[in-house]
mmCIF file of C-alpha atoms in Angstrom:
data_model
loop_
_atom_site.group_PDB
_atom_site.id
_atom_site.type_symbol
_atom_site.label_atom_id
_atom_site.label_comp_id
_atom_site.label_asym_id
_atom_site.label_seq_id
_atom_site.Cartn_x
_atom_site.Cartn_y
_atom_site.Cartn_z
ATOM 1 C CA MET T 1 -122.217 51.300 132.823
ATOM 2 C CA SER T 2 -121.447 51.246 129.096
ATOM 3 C CA PHE T 3 -123.745 50.215 126.576
ATOM 4 C CA LEU T 4 -122.051 46.845 126.122
ATOM 5 C CA GLN T 5 -121.875 45.829 129.670
ATOM 6 C CA SER T 6 -125.855 46.333 129.468
ATOM 7 C CA CYS T 7 -126.383 44.089 126.970
ATOM 8 C CA GLU T 8 -123.903 41.641 128.652
ATOM 9 C CA GLN T 9 -126.152 42.155 131.710
ATOM 10 C CA LEU T 10 -129.478 41.168 129.929
ATOM 11 C CA PHE T 11 -128.254 38.285 128.145
ATOM 12 C CA ALA T 12 -127.479 36.880 131.744
ATOM 13 C CA ILE T 13 -130.586 37.434 133.196
ATOM 14 C CA THR T 14 -132.582 37.239 129.824
ATOM 15 C CA ARG T 15 -130.668 34.240 127.782
ATOM 16 C CA ILE T 16 -131.999 36.252 124.584
ATOM 17 C CA PRO T 17 -128.978 36.609 122.024
ATOM 18 C CA MET T 18 -127.711 39.832 121.101
ATOM 19 C CA GLY T 19 -124.775 41.420 119.461
ATOM 20 C CA ILE T 20 -123.197 44.614 118.203
ATOM 21 C CA ALA T 21 -122.645 44.559 114.441
ATOM 22 C CA SER T 22 -120.950 47.228 112.015
ATOM 23 C CA GLU T 23 -122.410 48.350 108.761
ATOM 24 C CA GLN T 24 -120.245 45.721 107.329
ATOM 25 C CA GLY T 25 -122.643 43.056 108.879
ATOM 26 C CA ILE T 26 -119.541 41.646 111.050
ATOM 27 C CA TYR T 27 -120.221 41.243 114.707
ATOM 28 C CA GLN T 28 -117.963 43.460 116.856
ATOM 29 C CA HIS T 29 -119.145 41.617 120.361
ATOM 30 C CA SER T 30 -121.985 39.191 120.815
ATOM 31 C CA PHE T 31 -123.979 37.761 123.624
ATOM 32 C CA PRO T 32 -123.127 34.534 123.670
ATOM 33 C CA ALA T 33 -119.811 35.118 122.589
ATOM 34 C CA SER T 34 -119.970 32.164 119.636
ATOM 35 C CA LEU T 35 -122.412 34.237 117.858
ATOM 36 C CA THR T 36 -119.348 36.152 116.415
ATOM 37 C CA GLN T 37 -117.848 33.382 114.898
ATOM 38 C CA THR T 38 -121.111 31.593 114.090
ATOM 39 C CA VAL T 39 -123.356 34.249 111.755
ATOM 40 C CA ASN T 40 -121.753 35.341 108.461
ATOM 41 C CA ALA T 41 -121.730 38.637 107.313
ATOM 42 C CA ARG T 42 -123.786 38.207 104.481
ATOM 43 C CA SER T 43 -126.713 37.407 106.515
ATOM 44 C CA MET T 44 -126.409 40.119 108.916
ATOM 45 C CA GLN T 45 -126.304 42.175 105.846
ATOM 46 C CA PHE T 46 -129.641 41.515 104.847
ATOM 47 C CA VAL T 47 -130.772 42.233 108.021
ATOM 48 C CA LEU T 48 -129.224 45.608 108.057
ATOM 49 C CA MET T 49 -130.518 46.260 104.982
ATOM 50 C CA ASP T 50 -134.095 45.957 105.753
ATOM 51 C CA PHE T 51 -133.438 48.505 108.508
ATOM 52 C CA ALA T 52 -132.182 51.220 105.851
ATOM 53 C CA LEU T 53 -134.849 50.131 103.082
ATOM 54 C CA GLN T 54 -137.361 51.145 105.565
ATOM 55 C CA ASN T 55 -135.811 54.472 106.541
ATOM 56 C CA ARG T 56 -135.269 53.297 110.265
ATOM 57 C CA ASP T 57 -133.244 55.549 112.654
ATOM 58 C CA GLU T 58 -132.120 55.543 116.198
ATOM 59 C CA CYS T 59 -135.403 56.336 117.556
ATOM 60 C CA HIS T 60 -136.980 54.135 115.207
ATOM 61 C CA PRO T 61 -136.002 50.290 115.549
ATOM 62 C CA LEU T 62 -137.007 47.449 113.222
ATOM 63 C CA ILE T 63 -138.307 43.912 113.719
ATOM 64 C CA THR T 64 -138.504 41.603 111.174
ATOM 65 C CA TYR T 65 -140.571 38.453 110.568
ATOM 66 C CA VAL T 66 -138.490 35.471 109.454
ATOM 67 C CA GLU T 67 -139.893 31.625 108.661
ATOM 68 C CA PRO T 68 -140.883 29.812 110.053
ATOM 69 C CA GLY T 69 -141.777 32.337 112.926
ATOM 70 C CA TYR T 70 -138.694 33.479 114.465
ATOM 71 C CA PHE T 71 -138.166 37.555 114.719
ATOM 72 C CA VAL T 72 -134.853 39.309 114.578
ATOM 73 C CA GLY T 73 -134.607 42.971 115.898
ATOM 74 C CA VAL T 74 -132.063 46.080 114.915
ATOM 75 C CA VAL T 75 -131.790 49.052 117.241
ATOM 76 C CA LYS T 76 -129.436 51.721 115.485
ATOM 77 C CA LEU T 77 -126.396 52.770 118.107
ATOM 78 C CA PRO T 78 -123.916 55.657 117.314
ATOM 79 C CA ALA T 79 -120.982 55.359 115.461
ATOM 80 C CA GLU T 80 -122.674 53.177 112.610
ATOM 81 C CA GLN T 81 -123.283 50.406 114.839
ATOM 82 C CA TYR T 82 -126.257 48.373 115.205
ATOM 83 C CA CYS T 83 -127.914 46.209 118.142
ATOM 84 C CA VAL T 84 -128.977 43.181 116.661
ATOM 85 C CA ILE T 85 -131.926 40.973 119.083
ATOM 86 C CA GLY T 86 -132.223 37.220 117.962
ATOM 87 C CA LEU T 87 -133.313 35.288 116.289
ATOM 88 C CA VAL T 88 -136.111 34.732 118.651
ATOM 89 C CA SER T 89 -139.632 32.811 118.861
ATOM 90 C CA PRO T 90 -142.766 32.442 120.767
ATOM 91 C CA PHE T 91 -142.924 29.116 119.997
ATOM 92 C CA ARG T 92 -140.339 26.125 120.030
ATOM 93 C CA HIS T 93 -139.215 24.975 117.127
ATOM 94 C CA THR T 94 -137.924 21.513 116.182
ATOM 95 C CA ARG T 95 -133.960 20.920 115.453
ATOM 96 C CA GLU T 96 -135.064 20.165 111.932
ATOM 97 C CA GLU T 97 -136.942 23.521 111.201
ATOM 98 C CA ILE T 98 -133.697 25.349 112.985
ATOM 99 C CA LEU T 99 -131.422 23.548 110.713
ATOM 100 C CA ALA T 100 -133.570 24.497 107.749
ATOM 101 C CA LEU T 101 -133.335 27.848 108.688
ATOM 102 C CA VAL T 102 -129.829 28.356 109.192
ATOM 103 C CA ALA T 103 -128.073 25.537 106.711
ATOM 104 C CA ASN T 104 -127.171 28.491 104.478
ATOM 105 C CA THR T 105 -125.706 30.916 106.809
ATOM 106 C CA ILE T 106 -123.929 29.082 109.415
ATOM 107 C CA THR T 107 -120.617 27.653 108.534
ATOM 108 C CA PRO T 108 -120.761 23.809 109.114
ATOM 109 C CA GLY T 109 -118.702 23.499 111.962
ATOM 110 C CA GLU T 110 -120.669 25.797 113.866
ATOM 111 C CA ILE T 111 -124.349 24.703 112.985
ATOM 112 C CA GLN T 112 -124.557 22.130 115.721
ATOM 113 C CA ALA T 113 -123.339 24.787 118.589
ATOM 114 C CA TYR T 114 -126.207 26.928 116.704
ATOM 115 C CA CYS T 115 -128.874 24.610 116.644
ATOM 116 C CA ASP T 116 -128.036 23.800 120.422
ATOM 117 C CA MET T 117 -128.501 27.222 121.185
ATOM 118 C CA MET T 118 -131.401 27.971 119.468
ATOM 119 C CA MET T 119 -133.277 24.883 121.095
ATOM 120 C CA GLN T 120 -132.149 26.215 124.165
ATOM 121 C CA SER T 121 -133.061 29.837 123.748
ATOM 122 C CA PRO T 122 -136.468 30.996 125.993
ATOM 123 C CA LEU T 123 -139.348 31.867 124.162
ATOM 124 C CA VAL T 124 -139.929 35.461 123.576
ATOM 125 C CA ASN T 125 -143.117 37.063 122.140
ATOM 126 C CA LEU T 126 -143.355 40.103 119.821
ATOM 127 C CA TYR T 127 -144.597 42.342 122.664
ATOM 128 C CA GLN T 128 -141.594 41.118 125.025
ATOM 129 C CA LEU T 129 -138.881 41.752 122.229
ATOM 130 C CA LYS T 130 -140.535 45.155 121.632
ATOM 131 C CA ALA T 131 -140.435 45.873 125.452
ATOM 132 C CA LEU T 132 -136.699 44.778 125.295
ATOM 133 C CA MET T 133 -135.889 47.113 122.200
ATOM 134 C CA VAL T 134 -137.444 50.299 123.971
ATOM 135 C CA LEU T 135 -135.221 49.701 127.078
ATOM 136 C CA LEU T 136 -132.317 49.333 124.662
ATOM 137 C CA VAL T 137 -133.063 52.541 122.797
ATOM 138 C CA LYS T 138 -133.254 53.972 126.218
ATOM 139 C CA LEU T 139 -129.515 52.552 127.259
ATOM 140 C CA ALA T 140 -128.060 53.537 123.728
ATOM 141 C CA HIS T 141 -129.468 57.010 123.289
ATOM 142 C CA GLY T 142 -131.229 58.312 126.557
ATOM 143 C CA THR T 143 -134.406 58.553 124.533
ATOM 144 C CA GLU T 144 -137.784 57.281 125.580
ATOM 145 C CA ILE T 145 -139.787 55.488 122.868
ATOM 146 C CA THR T 146 -142.952 53.886 122.779
ATOM 147 C CA GLU T 147 -143.743 50.457 121.414
ATOM 148 C CA GLU T 148 -145.488 52.320 118.306
ATOM 149 C CA ASN T 149 -141.836 53.922 117.403
ATOM 150 C CA ILE T 150 -141.046 49.938 116.474
ATOM 151 C CA LEU T 151 -141.904 48.768 112.901
ATOM 152 C CA PHE T 152 -142.669 45.314 112.303
ATOM 153 C CA VAL T 153 -142.123 44.022 108.501
ATOM 154 C CA ASP T 154 -142.797 40.723 106.951
ATOM 155 C CA ASN T 155 -140.738 39.801 104.005
ATOM 156 C CA THR T 156 -141.860 35.991 103.841
ATOM 157 C CA VAL T 157 -145.403 36.052 102.908
ATOM 158 C CA ARG T 158 -144.633 35.846 99.046
ATOM 159 C CA LYS T 159 -143.237 32.242 99.373
ATOM 160 C CA LEU T 160 -145.248 30.093 97.610
ATOM 161 C CA TYR T 161 -146.233 26.747 99.856
ATOM 162 C CA GLY T 162 -145.876 23.273 98.114
ATOM 163 C CA GLN T 163 -146.093 23.584 94.135
ATOM 164 C CA GLN T 164 -149.333 25.320 94.456
ATOM 165 C CA GLN T 165 -149.725 28.368 92.859
ATOM 166 C CA LEU T 166 -151.286 30.789 95.043
ATOM 167 C CA GLY T 167 -151.821 33.949 93.284
ATOM 168 C CA SER T 168 -155.015 35.317 91.976
ATOM 169 C CA VAL T 169 -156.580 31.800 92.167
ATOM 170 C CA LEU T 170 -156.259 30.949 96.174
ATOM 171 C CA PHE T 171 -159.306 30.717 97.422
ATOM 172 C CA ASP T 172 -161.415 32.551 94.750
ATOM 173 C CA LEU T 173 -162.690 34.737 97.665
ATOM 174 C CA ARG T 174 -163.336 38.178 95.754
ATOM 175 C CA GLU T 175 -166.002 39.506 93.887
ATOM 176 C CA GLU T 176 -166.633 43.392 93.531
ATOM 177 C CA ALA T 177 -163.379 43.900 95.909
ATOM 178 C CA GLU T 178 -165.263 41.773 98.720
ATOM 179 C CA PHE T 179 -163.692 38.920 100.529
ATOM 180 C CA HIS T 180 -165.723 35.867 100.210
ATOM 181 C CA ILE T 181 -165.545 32.923 102.977
ATOM 182 C CA PRO T 182 -167.786 30.025 103.129
ATOM 183 C CA VAL T 183 -170.491 30.005 105.218
ATOM 184 C CA ASP T 184 -170.036 26.709 106.623
ATOM 185 C CA PHE T 185 -166.457 27.394 108.036
ATOM 186 C CA GLU T 186 -167.160 26.040 111.542
ATOM 187 C CA THR T 187 -167.907 22.703 110.062
ATOM 188 C CA GLY T 188 -165.602 22.751 106.982
ATOM 189 C CA VAL T 189 -162.258 24.732 106.941
ATOM 190 C CA CYS T 190 -162.459 24.934 110.840
ATOM 191 C CA SER T 191 -163.186 21.437 111.704
ATOM 192 C CA ALA T 192 -160.277 20.090 109.402
ATOM 193 C CA VAL T 193 -157.923 22.522 111.619
ATOM 194 C CA GLU T 194 -159.676 21.382 114.550
ATOM 195 C CA ALA T 195 -158.658 17.693 113.729
ATOM 196 C CA GLY T 196 -155.283 18.637 112.424
ATOM 197 C CA ASP T 197 -155.762 17.254 108.843
ATOM 198 C CA ALA T 198 -153.649 19.365 106.269
ATOM 199 C CA GLU T 199 -154.779 17.429 103.296
ATOM 200 C CA LEU T 200 -158.497 18.044 103.959
ATOM 201 C CA LEU T 201 -158.021 21.675 105.009
ATOM 202 C CA SER T 202 -156.286 22.554 101.808
ATOM 203 C CA ARG T 203 -158.856 20.654 99.943
ATOM 204 C CA ARG T 204 -161.263 22.714 101.781
ATOM 205 C CA LEU T 205 -159.642 26.248 101.334
ATOM 206 C CA LEU T 206 -159.345 25.776 97.326
ATOM 207 C CA GLU T 207 -162.829 24.938 96.948
ATOM 208 C CA PRO T 208 -165.292 27.688 95.299
ATOM 209 C CA SER T 209 -166.968 29.512 97.988
ATOM 210 C CA GLN T 210 -170.165 30.913 98.888
ATOM 211 C CA GLY T 211 -171.548 33.957 101.083
ATOM 212 C CA LYS T 212 -169.234 36.725 101.782
ATOM 213 C CA VAL T 213 -168.383 38.830 105.141
ATOM 214 C CA GLY T 214 -170.357 42.185 105.319
ATOM 215 C CA MET T 215 -168.741 45.247 103.829
ATOM 216 C CA MET T 216 -166.848 46.514 106.339
ATOM 217 C CA SER T 217 -164.722 48.798 104.393
ATOM 218 C CA ALA T 218 -165.029 50.794 100.786
ATOM 219 C CA ASN T 219 -161.121 50.095 100.763
ATOM 220 C CA PRO T 220 -160.666 46.769 99.216
ATOM 221 C CA LEU T 221 -157.416 46.322 101.097
ATOM 222 C CA GLN T 222 -158.718 47.172 104.148
ATOM 223 C CA GLN T 223 -161.576 44.977 103.849
ATOM 224 C CA GLN T 224 -159.313 42.321 103.113
ATOM 225 C CA LYS T 225 -157.424 42.842 106.281
ATOM 226 C CA TYR T 226 -160.752 43.002 108.586
ATOM 227 C CA SER T 227 -161.837 39.843 107.064
ATOM 228 C CA PHE T 228 -158.482 38.423 107.738
ATOM 229 C CA ILE T 229 -158.779 39.011 111.567
ATOM 230 C CA ILE T 230 -162.268 37.480 111.336
ATOM 231 C CA PHE T 231 -160.722 34.360 109.946
ATOM 232 C CA ALA T 232 -157.878 34.686 112.294
ATOM 233 C CA THR T 233 -160.257 34.378 115.196
ATOM 234 C CA LEU T 234 -162.404 31.276 113.795
ATOM 235 C CA ILE T 235 -159.273 29.244 113.105
ATOM 236 C CA THR T 236 -157.391 30.233 116.513
ATOM 237 C CA ARG T 237 -161.135 28.874 118.240
ATOM 238 C CA ALA T 238 -160.713 25.942 116.110
ATOM 239 C CA ALA T 239 -157.191 24.931 117.196
ATOM 240 C CA ILE T 240 -157.491 25.527 120.450
ATOM 241 C CA ARG T 241 -160.661 23.117 120.362
ATOM 242 C CA GLY T 242 -158.441 20.493 118.570
ATOM 243 C CA GLY T 243 -155.822 20.993 121.518
ATOM 244 C CA LEU T 244 -153.216 23.580 120.979
ATOM 245 C CA PRO T 245 -152.338 25.383 124.088
ATOM 246 C CA ASP T 246 -154.674 28.547 124.536
ATOM 247 C CA GLU T 247 -151.174 30.708 124.862
ATOM 248 C CA VAL T 248 -149.589 29.289 121.759
ATOM 249 C CA ALA T 249 -152.993 29.666 119.441
ATOM 250 C CA PHE T 250 -153.235 33.386 120.724
ATOM 251 C CA SER T 251 -149.611 34.297 120.149
ATOM 252 C CA LEU T 252 -149.896 32.492 116.754
ATOM 253 C CA SER T 253 -153.036 34.707 115.605
ATOM 254 C CA ASP T 254 -151.251 37.857 117.005
ATOM 255 C CA ILE T 255 -148.356 37.252 114.855
ATOM 256 C CA TYR T 256 -150.233 36.238 111.667
ATOM 257 C CA CYS T 257 -152.703 39.662 112.637
ATOM 258 C CA GLN T 258 -149.347 42.065 112.912
ATOM 259 C CA ARG T 259 -148.229 40.380 109.682
ATOM 260 C CA ALA T 260 -151.582 41.170 107.795
ATOM 261 C CA ASP T 261 -151.234 44.595 108.890
ATOM 262 C CA VAL T 262 -148.414 45.577 106.857
ATOM 263 C CA GLN T 263 -149.594 44.072 103.512
ATOM 264 C CA THR T 264 -149.939 46.414 101.110
ATOM 265 C CA GLU T 265 -151.417 44.239 98.389
ATOM 266 C CA ILE T 266 -154.513 41.443 98.265
ATOM 267 C CA PRO T 267 -152.720 38.835 96.754
ATOM 268 C CA ALA T 268 -150.250 38.931 99.701
ATOM 269 C CA LEU T 269 -152.879 38.512 102.269
ATOM 270 C CA GLU T 270 -154.651 35.826 100.331
ATOM 271 C CA GLN T 271 -151.354 33.778 100.536
ATOM 272 C CA LEU T 272 -150.936 34.581 104.155
ATOM 273 C CA THR T 273 -154.378 33.841 104.718
ATOM 274 C CA TYR T 274 -153.523 30.096 103.237
ATOM 275 C CA ALA T 275 -150.138 30.203 105.072
ATOM 276 C CA MET T 276 -151.970 30.819 108.901
ATOM 277 C CA ALA T 277 -154.477 28.235 108.284
ATOM 278 C CA MET T 278 -151.873 25.562 107.267
ATOM 279 C CA ASP T 279 -149.540 26.482 110.310
ATOM 280 C CA PHE T 280 -152.433 26.524 112.979
ATOM 281 C CA CYS T 281 -153.511 22.994 111.496
ATOM 282 C CA ALA T 282 -149.860 21.685 111.424
ATOM 283 C CA ARG T 283 -149.546 22.608 115.132
ATOM 284 C CA VAL T 284 -152.694 20.968 116.013
ATOM 285 C CA ALA T 285 -151.394 17.801 114.371
ATOM 286 C CA GLU T 286 -148.490 17.979 116.186
ATOM 287 C CA SER T 287 -149.766 18.782 119.770
ATOM 288 C CA ARG T 288 -151.825 15.846 118.969
ATOM 289 C CA ARG T 289 -149.280 13.839 118.750
ATOM 290 C CA GLN T 290 -147.325 14.919 121.728
ATOM 291 C CA SER T 291 -150.183 14.330 123.765
ATOM 292 C CA ILE T 292 -150.614 10.516 122.681
ATOM 293 C CA GLN T 293 -147.164 10.011 124.376
ATOM 294 C CA SER T 294 -146.840 9.580 128.055
ATOM 295 C CA PRO T 295 -144.664 11.943 130.387
ATOM 296 C CA PRO T 296 -141.548 9.934 130.304
ATOM 297 C CA VAL T 297 -141.751 9.468 126.803
ATOM 298 C CA ARG T 298 -142.316 12.643 125.751
ATOM 299 C CA ALA T 299 -139.410 13.953 128.114
ATOM 300 C CA CYS T 300 -137.394 11.367 126.451
ATOM 301 C CA VAL T 301 -138.288 12.509 122.806
ATOM 302 C CA ASP T 302 -137.324 16.117 123.792
ATOM 303 C CA TYR T 303 -134.257 15.114 125.269
ATOM 304 C CA ILE T 304 -133.078 13.285 122.103
ATOM 305 C CA SER T 305 -134.148 16.537 119.955
ATOM 306 C CA GLU T 306 -132.350 18.671 122.464
ATOM 307 C CA HIS T 307 -129.120 16.498 122.528
ATOM 308 C CA LEU T 308 -128.997 14.495 119.066
ATOM 309 C CA HIS T 309 -125.484 15.594 118.232
ATOM 310 C CA GLU T 310 -124.169 14.072 121.275
ATOM 311 C CA GLU T 311 -123.412 11.131 122.631
ATOM 312 C CA LEU T 312 -127.226 10.020 123.703
ATOM 313 C CA ARG T 313 -126.673 6.912 126.067
ATOM 314 C CA LEU T 314 -129.660 5.165 127.706
ATOM 315 C CA ASP T 315 -128.447 5.617 131.010
ATOM 316 C CA ASP T 316 -128.841 9.404 130.739
ATOM 317 C CA LEU T 317 -131.603 8.735 129.139
ATOM 318 C CA SER T 318 -133.202 6.933 132.002
ATOM 319 C CA ARG T 319 -132.113 9.237 134.532
ATOM 320 C CA HIS T 320 -133.596 12.648 132.454
ATOM 321 C CA CYS T 321 -136.823 10.474 132.587
ATOM 322 C CA GLY T 322 -137.310 8.930 136.144
ATOM 323 C CA LEU T 323 -137.521 5.478 134.686
ATOM 324 C CA CYS T 324 -135.299 2.394 134.882
ATOM 325 C CA THR T 325 -133.768 1.549 131.566
ATOM 326 C CA ARG T 326 -135.910 -1.463 130.877
ATOM 327 C CA SER T 327 -139.379 0.192 131.805
ATOM 328 C CA LEU T 328 -138.312 3.058 129.524
ATOM 329 C CA SER T 329 -137.361 0.949 126.471
ATOM 330 C CA LEU T 330 -140.308 -0.680 127.041
ATOM 331 C CA LYS T 331 -142.496 2.036 126.967
ATOM 332 C CA PHE T 332 -141.029 4.133 124.484
ATOM 333 C CA LYS T 333 -141.187 1.018 121.592
ATOM 334 C CA ALA T 334 -144.839 0.620 122.931
ATOM 335 C CA GLU T 335 -145.943 3.957 122.354
ATOM 336 C CA LEU T 336 -143.852 4.969 118.978
ATOM 337 C CA GLY T 337 -143.486 1.591 117.388
ATOM 338 C CA MET T 338 -139.830 1.454 117.543
ATOM 339 C CA GLY T 339 -136.884 1.148 119.894
ATOM 340 C CA ILE T 340 -134.819 4.018 120.959
ATOM 341 C CA PRO T 341 -131.814 3.605 118.918
ATOM 342 C CA GLU T 342 -133.893 3.072 115.925
ATOM 343 C CA TYR T 343 -135.573 6.147 116.861
ATOM 344 C CA ILE T 344 -132.136 8.118 117.183
ATOM 345 C CA HIS T 345 -130.807 6.724 113.809
ATOM 346 C CA ARG T 346 -134.385 8.110 112.200
ATOM 347 C CA GLU T 347 -133.923 11.467 113.565
ATOM 348 C CA LYS T 348 -130.393 11.953 112.656
ATOM 349 C CA LEU T 349 -130.958 10.392 109.251
ATOM 350 C CA ARG T 350 -133.736 13.241 108.916
ATOM 351 C CA GLU T 351 -131.372 16.013 109.076
ATOM 352 C CA ALA T 352 -128.597 14.132 107.061
ATOM 353 C CA LYS T 353 -131.038 14.200 104.153
ATOM 354 C CA TYR T 354 -131.807 17.726 104.404
ATOM 355 C CA LEU T 355 -128.134 18.121 104.123
ATOM 356 C CA LEU T 356 -127.742 15.880 101.581
ATOM 357 C CA GLU T 357 -130.409 17.778 99.483
ATOM 358 C CA ARG T 358 -130.089 21.495 100.374
ATOM 359 C CA THR T 359 -126.257 21.865 100.799
ATOM 360 C CA ASP T 360 -122.897 21.554 99.711
ATOM 361 C CA TYR T 361 -121.647 19.929 103.074
ATOM 362 C CA THR T 362 -119.249 16.833 102.383
ATOM 363 C CA LEU T 363 -120.106 13.530 103.470
ATOM 364 C CA THR T 364 -117.222 13.806 106.381
ATOM 365 C CA GLN T 365 -118.696 17.160 107.428
ATOM 366 C CA ILE T 366 -122.205 15.428 107.530
ATOM 367 C CA THR T 367 -120.660 12.505 109.683
ATOM 368 C CA ALA T 368 -119.254 14.716 112.240
ATOM 369 C CA PHE T 369 -122.167 17.408 112.200
ATOM 370 C CA LEU T 370 -124.322 14.203 113.258
ATOM 371 C CA ASN T 371 -122.072 12.648 115.616
ATOM 372 C CA TYR T 372 -121.157 9.333 113.912
ATOM 373 C CA PRO T 373 -117.697 7.787 114.678
ATOM 374 C CA THR T 374 -117.065 7.150 111.072
ATOM 375 C CA GLN T 375 -118.298 7.922 107.610
ATOM 376 C CA SER T 376 -118.091 4.283 106.730
ATOM 377 C CA TYR T 377 -120.807 3.939 109.869
ATOM 378 C CA PHE T 378 -122.916 6.799 109.073
ATOM 379 C CA THR T 379 -122.876 5.393 105.324
ATOM 380 C CA GLN T 380 -124.095 1.916 107.008
ATOM 381 C CA ILE T 381 -126.624 3.242 108.601
ATOM 382 C CA PHE T 382 -127.953 5.354 105.960
ATOM 383 C CA LYS T 383 -128.265 2.238 103.773
ATOM 384 C CA LYS T 384 -130.010 0.333 106.447
ATOM 385 C CA TYR T 385 -133.166 2.686 106.625
ATOM 386 C CA GLU T 386 -133.083 4.704 103.365
ATOM 387 C CA GLY T 387 -131.928 1.364 100.822
ATOM 388 C CA CYS T 388 -129.239 3.488 99.492
ATOM 389 C CA THR T 389 -126.005 5.120 100.202
ATOM 390 C CA PRO T 390 -125.758 8.882 101.211
ATOM 391 C CA GLN T 391 -123.955 9.649 97.694
ATOM 392 C CA GLN T 392 -126.546 8.063 95.983
ATOM 393 C CA TYR T 393 -129.548 9.764 97.549
ATOM 394 C CA ARG T 394 -127.575 13.117 97.174
ATOM 395 C CA ASP T 395 -127.298 12.083 93.504
ATOM 396 C CA ASP T 396 -130.880 11.171 93.167
ATOM 397 C CA PRO T 397 -132.864 12.593 96.524
ATOM 398 C CA ARG T 398 -136.670 11.606 94.889
ATOM 399 C CA GLY T 399 -135.268 8.135 94.284
ATOM 400 C CA LEU T 400 -136.211 8.209 90.793
ATOM 401 C CA ARG T 401 -133.324 5.514 89.748
ATOM 402 C CA ARG T 402 -133.806 3.633 92.725
ATOM 403 C CA ALA T 403 -135.856 0.608 93.071
#
């Protein structure tokens, strides 16, 4: 059996996206086949550039972390080809998060299909991805490697969160190369995570701290990494107490500890510490929001999210949720404070605003992407809920000149 046939069978079994690309970043084969037309070569070239910069080879694959919580794996093949696995993630992401990730790398006509594929892709953690890559190396080269041969890199920790400059002032957690954390984490930072209160957490993270972790290494960077693990343990437990499922919390902790392990500068670790705490907090808040809804309403919300760019009919939602249309409508409005049609419009318009702010897609393209019948109807709905036309919003997204 050829390597290509093996990839096809692996995709059929796992549903994990993968493909074979040239050095120029062009997919020559992909599973699903739609990836060949969907992912542009420039994005693939960046992935392959990471592979080259890290000095990887046939027996030393690479996994790169991509915000907001995705992995992409690269295995070198003979004849200057590469097997690219992913994007995959251990967490289910919202359509809005996926859109933010791919808006500038996927052609407008393919975004809908790509978002649908990502929404339906299986959840894959870092260890499962490594196991698959070990197998792919065996199939491609007949060589046995271990997971230790696979390098994990993170190219995103220098991203600043919000407008806050998270450089050397973040936390103010160092004195004489020792990492400081508040003594009352359980009642301070951790309680904010447990409550899912991002504003309170940010304020407490940036307060002057007292107390310190004991000296665990004479090397300042290694001391920081050890302290990061302690902090991650505290945050993970707080998140679980706040309602985040155990498997999600532990997987998230593993990812952040892996990211911390490959850092080479203390400021990068400080930024990552802040990002980790805020990420856990946001997931606790989302988990709490979901837990408030009854199973039928939660199923309805999930179905809408997964099929947002298709025709959504109340009869289909009713069958999916196991309630009659009247019961579902009444229950949905009682729990979310709005009817199903309004909720669908608001979800569509969240994506519309992102596309208007961050991309150059035309109103016609956005109308088609959101599955509105005409541009005039899209404009009518947008103005009803946002108080301005789509073009006015694009010209002035912050509403500085609108009443």
